Coordinates of C-alpha atoms in Angstrom, one line a residue:
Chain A
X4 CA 104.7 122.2 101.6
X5 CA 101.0 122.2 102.2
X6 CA 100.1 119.0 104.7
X7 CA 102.8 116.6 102.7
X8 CA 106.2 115.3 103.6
X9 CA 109.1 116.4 101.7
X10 CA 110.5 114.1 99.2
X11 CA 113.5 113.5 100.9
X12 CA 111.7 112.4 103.9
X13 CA 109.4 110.6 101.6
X14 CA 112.2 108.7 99.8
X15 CA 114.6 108.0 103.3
X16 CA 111.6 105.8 104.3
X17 CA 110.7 104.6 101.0
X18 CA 115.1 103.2 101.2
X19 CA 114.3 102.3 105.2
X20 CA 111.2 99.8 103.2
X21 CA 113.2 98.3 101.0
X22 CA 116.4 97.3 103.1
X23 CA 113.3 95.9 105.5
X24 CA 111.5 94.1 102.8
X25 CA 115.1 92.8 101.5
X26 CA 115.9 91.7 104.8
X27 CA 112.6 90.1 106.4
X28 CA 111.9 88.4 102.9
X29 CA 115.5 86.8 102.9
X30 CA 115.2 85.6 106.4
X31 CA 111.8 84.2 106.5
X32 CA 111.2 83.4 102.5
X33 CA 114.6 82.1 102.2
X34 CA 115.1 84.6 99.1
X35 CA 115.4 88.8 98.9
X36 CA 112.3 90.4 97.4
X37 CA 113.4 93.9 96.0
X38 CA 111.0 96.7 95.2
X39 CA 109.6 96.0 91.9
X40 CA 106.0 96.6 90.3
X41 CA 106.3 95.9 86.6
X42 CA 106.5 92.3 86.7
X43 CA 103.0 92.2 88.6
X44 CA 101.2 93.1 85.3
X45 CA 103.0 90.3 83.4
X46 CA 101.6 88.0 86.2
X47 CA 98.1 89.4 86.1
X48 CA 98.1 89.6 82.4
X49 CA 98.9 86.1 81.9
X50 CA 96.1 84.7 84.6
X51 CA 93.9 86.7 82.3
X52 CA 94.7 85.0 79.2
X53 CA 95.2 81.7 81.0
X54 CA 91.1 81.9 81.0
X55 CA 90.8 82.6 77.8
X56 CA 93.1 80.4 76.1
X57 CA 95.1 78.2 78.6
X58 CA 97.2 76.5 76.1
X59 CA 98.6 79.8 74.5
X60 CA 100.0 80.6 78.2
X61 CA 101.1 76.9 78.6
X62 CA 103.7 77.1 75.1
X63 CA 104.5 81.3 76.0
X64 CA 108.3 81.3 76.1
X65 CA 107.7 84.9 78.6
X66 CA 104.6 83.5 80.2
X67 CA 106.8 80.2 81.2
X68 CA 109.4 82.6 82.3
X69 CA 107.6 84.5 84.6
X70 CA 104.7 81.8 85.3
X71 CA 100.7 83.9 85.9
X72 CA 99.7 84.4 88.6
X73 CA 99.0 86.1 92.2
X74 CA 102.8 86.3 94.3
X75 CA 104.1 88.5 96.3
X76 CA 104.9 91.2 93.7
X77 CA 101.3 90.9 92.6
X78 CA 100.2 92.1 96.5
X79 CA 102.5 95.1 96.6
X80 CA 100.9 96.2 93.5
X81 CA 97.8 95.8 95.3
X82 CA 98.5 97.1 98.5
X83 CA 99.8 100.7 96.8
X84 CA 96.7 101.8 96.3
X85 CA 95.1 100.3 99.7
X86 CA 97.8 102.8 101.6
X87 CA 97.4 105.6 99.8
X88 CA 93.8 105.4 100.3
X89 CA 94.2 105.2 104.1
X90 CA 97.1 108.3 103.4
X91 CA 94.1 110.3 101.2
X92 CA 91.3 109.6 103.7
X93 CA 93.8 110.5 106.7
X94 CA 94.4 113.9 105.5
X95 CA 91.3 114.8 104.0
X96 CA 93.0 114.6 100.3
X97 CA 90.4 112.0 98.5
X98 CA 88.8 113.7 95.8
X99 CA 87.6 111.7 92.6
X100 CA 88.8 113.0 89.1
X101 CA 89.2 112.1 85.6
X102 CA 91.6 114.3 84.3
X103 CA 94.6 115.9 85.7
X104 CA 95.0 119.8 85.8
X105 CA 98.2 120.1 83.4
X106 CA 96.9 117.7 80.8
X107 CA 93.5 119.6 81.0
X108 CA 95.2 123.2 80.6
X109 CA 96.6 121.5 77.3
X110 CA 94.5 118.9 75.8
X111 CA 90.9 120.1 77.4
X112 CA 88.4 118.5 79.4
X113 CA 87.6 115.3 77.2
X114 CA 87.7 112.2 79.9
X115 CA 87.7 110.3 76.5
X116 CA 90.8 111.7 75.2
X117 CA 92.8 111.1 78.8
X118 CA 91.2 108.3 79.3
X119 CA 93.1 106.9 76.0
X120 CA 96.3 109.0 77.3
X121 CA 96.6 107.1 80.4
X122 CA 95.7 103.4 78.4
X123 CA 98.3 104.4 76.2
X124 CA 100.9 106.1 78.1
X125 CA 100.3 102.7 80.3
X126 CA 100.7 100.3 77.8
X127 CA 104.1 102.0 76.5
X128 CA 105.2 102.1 80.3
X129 CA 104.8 98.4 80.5
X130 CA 106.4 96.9 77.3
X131 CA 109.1 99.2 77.8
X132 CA 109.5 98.0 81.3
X133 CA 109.6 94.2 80.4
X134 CA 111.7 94.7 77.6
X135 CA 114.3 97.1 79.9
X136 CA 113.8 94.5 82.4
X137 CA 112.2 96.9 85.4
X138 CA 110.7 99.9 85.8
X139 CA 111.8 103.2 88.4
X140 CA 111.3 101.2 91.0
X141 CA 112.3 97.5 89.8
X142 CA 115.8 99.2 88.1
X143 CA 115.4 103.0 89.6
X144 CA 115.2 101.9 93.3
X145 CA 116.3 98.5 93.5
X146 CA 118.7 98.2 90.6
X147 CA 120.8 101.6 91.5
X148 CA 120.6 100.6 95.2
X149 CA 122.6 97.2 94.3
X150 CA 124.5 99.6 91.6
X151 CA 123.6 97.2 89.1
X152 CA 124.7 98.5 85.5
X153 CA 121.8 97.3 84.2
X154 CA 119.6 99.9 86.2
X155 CA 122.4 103.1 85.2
X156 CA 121.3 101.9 81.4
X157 CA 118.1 102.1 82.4
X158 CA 117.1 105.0 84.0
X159 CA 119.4 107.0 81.4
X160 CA 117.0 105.4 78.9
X161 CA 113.5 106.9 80.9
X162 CA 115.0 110.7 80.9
X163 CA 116.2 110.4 77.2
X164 CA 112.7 109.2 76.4
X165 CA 111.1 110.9 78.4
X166 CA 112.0 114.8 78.5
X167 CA 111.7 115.4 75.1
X168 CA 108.1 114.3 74.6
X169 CA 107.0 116.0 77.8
X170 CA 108.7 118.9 76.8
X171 CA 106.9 119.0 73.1
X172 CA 103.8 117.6 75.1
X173 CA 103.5 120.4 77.8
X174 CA 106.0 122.7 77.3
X175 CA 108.4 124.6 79.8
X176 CA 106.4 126.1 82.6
X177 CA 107.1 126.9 85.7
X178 CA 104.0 125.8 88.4
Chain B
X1 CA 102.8 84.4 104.5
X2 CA 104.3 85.9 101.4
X3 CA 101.3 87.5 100.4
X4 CA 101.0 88.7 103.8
X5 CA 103.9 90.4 103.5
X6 CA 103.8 91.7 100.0
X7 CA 100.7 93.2 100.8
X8 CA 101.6 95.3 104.1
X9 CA 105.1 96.4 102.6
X10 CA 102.8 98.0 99.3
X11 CA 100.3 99.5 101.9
X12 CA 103.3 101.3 103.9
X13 CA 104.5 102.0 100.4
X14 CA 101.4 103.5 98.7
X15 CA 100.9 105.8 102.0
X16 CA 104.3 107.4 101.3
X17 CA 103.5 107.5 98.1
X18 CA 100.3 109.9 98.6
X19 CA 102.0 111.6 101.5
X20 CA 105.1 112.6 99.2
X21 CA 102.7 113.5 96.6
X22 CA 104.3 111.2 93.7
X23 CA 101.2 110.1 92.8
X24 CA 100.3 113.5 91.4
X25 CA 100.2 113.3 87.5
X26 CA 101.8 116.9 87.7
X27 CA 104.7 116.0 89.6
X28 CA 105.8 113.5 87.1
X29 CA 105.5 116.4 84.3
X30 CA 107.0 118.1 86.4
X31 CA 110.0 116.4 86.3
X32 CA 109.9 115.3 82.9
X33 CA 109.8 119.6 81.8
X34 CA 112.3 119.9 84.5
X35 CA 110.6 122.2 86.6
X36 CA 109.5 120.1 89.8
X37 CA 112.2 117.6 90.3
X38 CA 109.9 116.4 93.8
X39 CA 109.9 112.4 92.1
X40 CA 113.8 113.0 91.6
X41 CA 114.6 113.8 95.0
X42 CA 112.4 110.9 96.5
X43 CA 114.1 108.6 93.9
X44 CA 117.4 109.6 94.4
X45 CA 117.3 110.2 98.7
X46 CA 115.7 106.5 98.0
X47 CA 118.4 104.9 96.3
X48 CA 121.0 107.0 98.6
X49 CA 119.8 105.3 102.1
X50 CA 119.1 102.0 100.0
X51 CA 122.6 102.0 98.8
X52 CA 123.9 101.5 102.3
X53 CA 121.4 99.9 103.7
X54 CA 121.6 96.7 101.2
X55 CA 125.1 96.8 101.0
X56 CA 125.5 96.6 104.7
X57 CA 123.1 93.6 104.5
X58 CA 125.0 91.7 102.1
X59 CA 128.3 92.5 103.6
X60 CA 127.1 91.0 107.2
X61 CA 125.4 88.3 105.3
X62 CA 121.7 88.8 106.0
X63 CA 120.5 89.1 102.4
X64 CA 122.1 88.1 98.9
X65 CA 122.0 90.4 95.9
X66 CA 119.1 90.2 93.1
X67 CA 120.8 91.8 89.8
X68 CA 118.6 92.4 86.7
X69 CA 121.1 91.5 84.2
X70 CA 122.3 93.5 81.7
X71 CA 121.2 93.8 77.8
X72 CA 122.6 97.0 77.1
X73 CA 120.3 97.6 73.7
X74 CA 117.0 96.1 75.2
X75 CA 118.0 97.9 78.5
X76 CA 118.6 101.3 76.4
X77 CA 115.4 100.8 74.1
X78 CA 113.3 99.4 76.7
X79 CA 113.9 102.5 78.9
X80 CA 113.1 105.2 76.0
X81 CA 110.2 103.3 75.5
X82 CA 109.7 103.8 79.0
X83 CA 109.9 107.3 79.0
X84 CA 107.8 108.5 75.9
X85 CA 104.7 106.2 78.2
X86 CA 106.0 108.1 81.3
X87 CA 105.7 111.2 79.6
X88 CA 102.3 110.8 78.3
X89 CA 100.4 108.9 81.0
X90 CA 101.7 111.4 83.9
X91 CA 102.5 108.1 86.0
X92 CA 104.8 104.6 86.7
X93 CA 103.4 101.4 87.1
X94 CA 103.2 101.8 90.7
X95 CA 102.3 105.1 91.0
X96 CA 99.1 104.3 88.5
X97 CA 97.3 101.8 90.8
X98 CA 98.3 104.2 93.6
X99 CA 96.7 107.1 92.3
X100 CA 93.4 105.6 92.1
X101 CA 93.5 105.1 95.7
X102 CA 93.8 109.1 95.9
X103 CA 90.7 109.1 93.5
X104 CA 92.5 110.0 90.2
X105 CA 90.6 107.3 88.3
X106 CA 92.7 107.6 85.3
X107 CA 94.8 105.3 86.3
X108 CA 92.6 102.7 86.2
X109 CA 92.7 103.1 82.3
X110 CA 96.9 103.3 82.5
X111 CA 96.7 100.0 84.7
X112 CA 94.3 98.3 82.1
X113 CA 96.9 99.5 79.5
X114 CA 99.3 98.3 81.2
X115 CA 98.3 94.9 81.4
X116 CA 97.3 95.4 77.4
X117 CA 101.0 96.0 77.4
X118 CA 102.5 93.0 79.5
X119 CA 100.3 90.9 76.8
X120 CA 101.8 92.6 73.8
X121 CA 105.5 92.5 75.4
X122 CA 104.8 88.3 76.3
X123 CA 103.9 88.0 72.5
X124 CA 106.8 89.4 70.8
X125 CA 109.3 88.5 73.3
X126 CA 110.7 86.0 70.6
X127 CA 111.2 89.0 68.7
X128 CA 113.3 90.8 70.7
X129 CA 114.8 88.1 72.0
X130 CA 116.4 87.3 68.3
X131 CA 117.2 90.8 67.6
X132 CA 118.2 93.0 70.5
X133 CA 119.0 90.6 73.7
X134 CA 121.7 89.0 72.0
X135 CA 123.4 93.3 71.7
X136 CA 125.7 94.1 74.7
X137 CA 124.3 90.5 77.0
X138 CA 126.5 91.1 79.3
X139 CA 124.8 89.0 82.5
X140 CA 124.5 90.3 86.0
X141 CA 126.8 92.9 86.6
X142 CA 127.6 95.5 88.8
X143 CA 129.6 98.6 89.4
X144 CA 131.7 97.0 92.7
X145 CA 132.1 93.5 90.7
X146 CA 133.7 95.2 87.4
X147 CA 135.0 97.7 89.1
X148 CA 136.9 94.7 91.8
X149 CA 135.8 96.9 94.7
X150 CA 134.1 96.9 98.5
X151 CA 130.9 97.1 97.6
X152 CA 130.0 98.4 101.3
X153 CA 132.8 101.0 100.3
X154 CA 131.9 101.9 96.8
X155 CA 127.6 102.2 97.9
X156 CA 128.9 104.9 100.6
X157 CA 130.9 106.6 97.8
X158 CA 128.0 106.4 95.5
X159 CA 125.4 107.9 98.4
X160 CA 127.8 110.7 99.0
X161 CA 128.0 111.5 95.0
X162 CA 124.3 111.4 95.5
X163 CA 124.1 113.7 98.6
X164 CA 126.5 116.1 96.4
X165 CA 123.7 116.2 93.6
X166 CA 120.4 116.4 96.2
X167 CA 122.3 119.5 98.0
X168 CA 123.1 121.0 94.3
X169 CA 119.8 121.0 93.3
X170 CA 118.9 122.7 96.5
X171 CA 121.7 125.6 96.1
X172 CA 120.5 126.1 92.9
X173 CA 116.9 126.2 94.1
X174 CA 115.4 123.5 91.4

């Protein structure tokens, strides 16, 4: 593979980080902090509409439940993006773009039309996630690391959503 | 302090990320066609070291578990969902912010989605909360508790079924 780390030495560390995170968290936070990035939006999402309405937020059964605003989970989600910059610069790999190749070769050039892909695609990422309770990290990672059976349901869940749209979407093709 | 720390553990995090290449929107179709299974492989060698590694912590002690419990319908639904997002936007919610950082400004609209989304779910979490929570609740479970098993045991049985399926995929050259 062309300047990259395989997966498998990719995902040993990504395991290494959270048994680290898991077990500097517990000792010095008093309470395990697994992997998770899902949640972060609920957070964010509710400081934003805390400014616009505060008392919607304040009688929110899921607002109250997971309370708005910046924790922990909110700076991992923040922090992703600061290290793979670093990663990108490092290696000579930053390059700004719109639209991916494979969604170009199928749907064109539009920015517009990706643009409302992606806001889509993310929107349906995150209300599926809060309503599976975690996303391939949150359940994937963390909840098949634990062996939880909620995270077998899960992730069962992504692939029977997911292949068959991606498959009508872009087809079979080998890169 | 905590932010401290949840912000160095996602910048160590986001530079595997773009050194593994999961933050490539083609990587994730790839997967999803099944014809790159790279975002596989880092899940699942992921889960195998993190298997052991958590078990072994809670077995000596040093760290408690933190089960998502289980709705088996909401978990089911919530997870197709899931996937029919995945499939579109190319990404997961931590691999959209982390793409940006690589430049692919696309995610910026998935993460504004996103957050679209989180305000829709808070909404008509009522909703689901009087139709499909209540289907299959069945709390905080996992494999070693119903299964009345070592857990340190049963998450080195589990790796090596995992290590089976990682050196599968490579025999069969996926």
């Amino acid at each position: 593979m062309r300047n990259g780390w395989s997966p498998y030495m990719g995902g040993a560390l990504t395991g290494l980080l959270l048994i680290l995170s898991v077990l500097v968290t517990q000792q010095l936070l008093g309470a395990p902090k697994y992997l998770g990035t899902s949640t972060a939006y609920v957070k964010v999402a509710g400081l934003i509409e805390r400014a616009v309405s505060p008392e919607t937020v304040a009688t929110n059964a899921y607002y109250q439940k997971k309370k708005p605003g910046i924790d922990w989970k909110v700076m991992l989600v923040l922090g992703v993006p600061i290290g793979a910059f670093i990663a990108a610069v490092r290696n000579r790999e930053f390059r700004l773009r719109l639209v991916p190749d494979r969604w170009q070769e199928r749907f064109g050039p539009s920015p517009a039309l990706r643009a409302a892909g992606a806001f889509i695609g993310g929107f349906l990422i995150i209300y599926g996630a809060r309503l599976a309770g975690g996303c391939p990290s949150g359940h994937g990672l963390s909840g098949m690391s634990q062996m939880a059976i909620s995270a077998f349901i899960v992730v069962a869940g992504f692939f029977a959503g997911g292949i068959p749209l991606a498959l009508l979407l872009y087809g079979r093709k080998k890169d | 302090m905590e932010l401290v720390i949840g912000l160095v553990t996602g910048i160590l995090w986001g530079y595997i990320f773009q050194r593994t290449r999961i933050l490539r929107f083609e990587k994730h179709v790839g997967l999803l066609t099944l014809t790159d299974l790279t975002v596989l492989k880092f899940l699942l060698t992921g889960v195998l070291i993190g298997a052991i590694g958590i078990q072994i912590l809670t077995t000596l002690g040093l760290a408690t578990y933190h089960l998502k419990p289980t709705f088996v319908l909401a978990n089911l639904l919530g997870g197709v969902i899931y996937g029919l997002g995945w499939a579109i936007l190319g990404y997961c919610p931590g691999t959209a912010p982390g793409a940006v950082g690589e430049g692919s400004l696309d995610g910026i609209f998935a993460v504004l989605g996103g957050l679209c989304g989180a305000m829709a779910f808070a909404h008509t979490y009522p909703f689901w909360q009087k139709t499909v929570y209540g289907v299959g609740a069945l709390g905080k479970i996992s494999l070693p508790a119903i299964l009345h098993f070592p857990p340190l045991l049963l998450g080195i049985i589990f790796a090596g079924l995992l290590l089976a399926f990682i050196l599968f995929l490579e025999k069969m050259g996926w």
